[in-house]
Amino acid sequence: MIFQKKYAMLIPVKKDIKVKFSNYFIPTLKEEPSGVDYLSQKLMLKSGMMKQVSSGLFVYLPTFMRVAEKVCKVIHEKMESVNAVPVKFPILVAKEDLVATNRWDAYGDEMFRLKDRNKKEYAISPTNEEYACFMAKNFIKSAKNMPFCVYQIQQKHRDEIRPRGGVMRAREFIMKDAYSFHPSTQSLDEYYIKMENAYKEIFNTFGLDFVEVLADSGAMGGKECHEFMSVCDKGEAEIAVCECGFCANMELAPNGVCPECGKPIAKVLQGNEMGHIFKLKTRYSDPLNLTFINADGKPEILQMGCYGIGVERVICSIIEQNNDARGIAFPEIVAPFVVNIITANMKDEAQVHLSEEIYHELTALGVEVIWDDRADRLGSKLADSELIGIPYNILVGKNATEGKAEFFARCGEKTLLSKEEIIAKYKK
Ligand SMILES: [Zn+2]
């Protein structure tokens, strides 16, 4: 397996391998999937991105892997931009460590639990605050070592009572979780704003319509946590939006009044949570006695923040906002392939020859190309391309004898171009 040099992380992608449809694996469905709650769920099943194997459990197929890798790449870059460094925490957390922070009981039935051969109890970590503190313990000695932030992109598990929406609410999912450490609340506040901006950049990069809302921070209280919600008519959460620009989780505006300016709530939007940022302050560092030596030479409990992004929720949100009756209309930045070369008739030597030339030349330029070299009917090949969501197509048909092919954006107008003109589009 070839891992990307920079990000030897969760998702390996063989970037240098040319992809031919005939020996790849994109099992599109002709029939409509049944029992779906979300359009994104239907389209991901139908376009062969994933397959459900059990309640709330899915196999992610090659096109999903390519999309996820691109989403993760943007997340990695933005984490790097706020000096967060990649780590990987264990998935298993010992019971006593969660007891120490009162999470063993607080988490209830949503957390998976298991025993090892010596009957020692563990949980499958919902998040990794405890181990983040353990990791920081002997490393952070003074304020000079902070702010310090680590992150991982890793599988998470939740024992959902009723998994729904496909991977929108599954029992296993991929999450980016980051943990920051600070010598003061001021340092935490400053870093929190940087992270908040990095989150906005991430969601803007994907062209998402989203809002940042003040969320209920539960037991912690105060204005200490924000959610990033993608706007979606069938979204599972309600967002109160005020004329003053303030957006809040409906629980914070239950009386229809803006908690910020006191005016009546102007409108209510539906949305799906994609990210959540939180000022933990000393919620975990205090019970775990995570301290640093302050300016007075005394040990002081340090401040923490945590920051999550649900990778599948980002992918679902992109699909919810970019689709039509024919399928997914992926933006180029996350599309599994950028160009699909469709050969109309694989028995026609001129067509095969021209397709092959374009395929080799575009791949040499680093363009993410798939060649639909299947012997199938042209109509079904075009339908698959629209369903999968490939932004551009090159249809090699009867004009192949003159060295020409039709170039067109997904569902767009066709332009007859020479091979050279097509290649020139990508020579930059
Ligand atoms: Zn207001």
GROMACS .gro file of N, CA, C and O in nm, residues 323-329 382-383 385-387 389-393 408-414:
model
   96
  323ASN      N    1  -2.670   1.817  -0.579
  323ASN     CA    2  -2.727   1.701  -0.648
  323ASN      C    3  -2.840   1.745  -0.737
  323ASN      O    4  -2.887   1.859  -0.729
  324ASP      N    5  -2.883   1.656  -0.823
  324ASP     CA    6  -3.004   1.678  -0.903
  324ASP      C    7  -3.068   1.543  -0.929
  324ASP      O    8  -3.024   1.442  -0.871
  325ALA      N    9  -3.169   1.541  -1.015
  325ALA     CA   10  -3.242   1.417  -1.038
  325ALA      C   11  -3.152   1.306  -1.093
  325ALA      O   12  -3.183   1.187  -1.079
  326ARG      N   13  -3.038   1.344  -1.154
  326ARG     CA   14  -2.952   1.242  -1.215
  326ARG      C   15  -2.845   1.188  -1.120
  326ARG      O   16  -2.779   1.089  -1.151
  327GLY      N   17  -2.822   1.257  -1.010
  327GLY     CA   18  -2.722   1.207  -0.917
  327GLY      C   19  -2.648   1.316  -0.842
  327GLY      O   20  -2.703   1.423  -0.817
  328ILE      N   21  -2.523   1.285  -0.809
  328ILE     CA   22  -2.441   1.376  -0.729
  328ILE      C   23  -2.368   1.473  -0.823
  328ILE      O   24  -2.315   1.432  -0.925
  329ALA      N   25  -2.366   1.601  -0.785
  329ALA     CA   26  -2.290   1.700  -0.863
  329ALA      C   27  -2.174   1.749  -0.779
  329ALA      O   28  -2.172   1.862  -0.732
  382LEU      N   29  -2.310   0.715  -1.961
  382LEU     CA   30  -2.335   0.858  -1.934
  382LEU      C   31  -2.413   0.873  -1.804
  382LEU      O   32  -2.384   0.960  -1.721
  383ALA      N   33  -2.513   0.786  -1.785
  383ALA     CA   34  -2.596   0.792  -1.664
  383ALA      C   35  -2.510   0.765  -1.540
  383ALA      O   36  -2.524   0.834  -1.438
  385SER      N   37  -2.190   0.826  -1.505
  385SER     CA   38  -2.102   0.941  -1.483
  385SER      C   39  -2.177   1.052  -1.408
  385SER      O   40  -2.124   1.114  -1.315
  386GLU      N   41  -2.304   1.075  -1.448
  386GLU     CA   42  -2.386   1.177  -1.382
  386GLU      C   43  -2.424   1.135  -1.241
  386GLU      O   44  -2.430   1.218  -1.150
  387LEU      N   45  -2.448   1.007  -1.221
  387LEU     CA   46  -2.485   0.957  -1.089
  387LEU      C   47  -2.368   0.967  -0.990
  387LEU      O   48  -2.383   1.015  -0.877
  389GLY      N   49  -2.113   1.161  -1.012
  389GLY     CA   50  -2.083   1.302  -0.987
  389GLY      C   51  -1.949   1.348  -1.038
  389GLY      O   52  -1.884   1.433  -0.977
  390ILE      N   53  -1.904   1.295  -1.151
  390ILE     CA   54  -1.776   1.336  -1.209
  390ILE      C   55  -1.799   1.469  -1.282
  390ILE      O   56  -1.887   1.479  -1.368
  391PRO      N   57  -1.722   1.574  -1.246
  391PRO     CA   58  -1.752   1.708  -1.300
  391PRO      C   59  -1.737   1.724  -1.451
  391PRO      O   60  -1.810   1.801  -1.512
  392TYR      N   61  -1.638   1.652  -1.513
  392TYR     CA   62  -1.617   1.671  -1.658
  392TYR      C   63  -1.611   1.537  -1.731
  392TYR      O   64  -1.562   1.437  -1.677
  393ASN      N   65  -1.661   1.540  -1.853
  393ASN     CA   66  -1.659   1.421  -1.937
  393ASN      C   67  -1.593   1.450  -2.071
  393ASN      O   68  -1.604   1.561  -2.124
  408PHE      N   69  -1.747   1.806  -2.214
  408PHE     CA   70  -1.862   1.873  -2.149
  408PHE      C   71  -1.861   1.854  -1.998
  408PHE      O   72  -1.819   1.752  -1.945
  409ALA      N   73  -1.909   1.961  -1.932
  409ALA     CA   74  -1.927   1.954  -1.786
  409ALA      C   75  -2.048   1.865  -1.758
  409ALA      O   76  -2.132   1.845  -1.847
  410ARG      N   77  -2.055   1.811  -1.638
  410ARG     CA   78  -2.167   1.724  -1.601
  410ARG      C   79  -2.300   1.793  -1.635
  410ARG      O   80  -2.326   1.903  -1.590
  411CYS      N   81  -2.380   1.725  -1.718
  411CYS     CA   82  -2.511   1.775  -1.763
  411CYS      C   83  -2.501   1.906  -1.844
  411CYS      O   84  -2.599   1.976  -1.862
  412GLY      N   85  -2.380   1.939  -1.891
  412GLY     CA   86  -2.363   2.065  -1.964
  412GLY      C   87  -2.361   2.045  -2.116
  412GLY      O   88  -2.379   1.936  -2.167
  413GLU      N   89  -2.336   2.158  -2.186
  413GLU     CA   90  -2.330   2.159  -2.332
  413GLU      C   91  -2.203   2.091  -2.382
  413GLU      O   92  -2.096   2.111  -2.325
  414LYS      N   93  -2.216   2.017  -2.492
  414LYS     CA   94  -2.099   1.948  -2.547
  414LYS      C   95  -2.025   2.039  -2.647
  414LYS      O   96  -2.088   2.111  -2.724
   0.00000   0.00000   0.00000
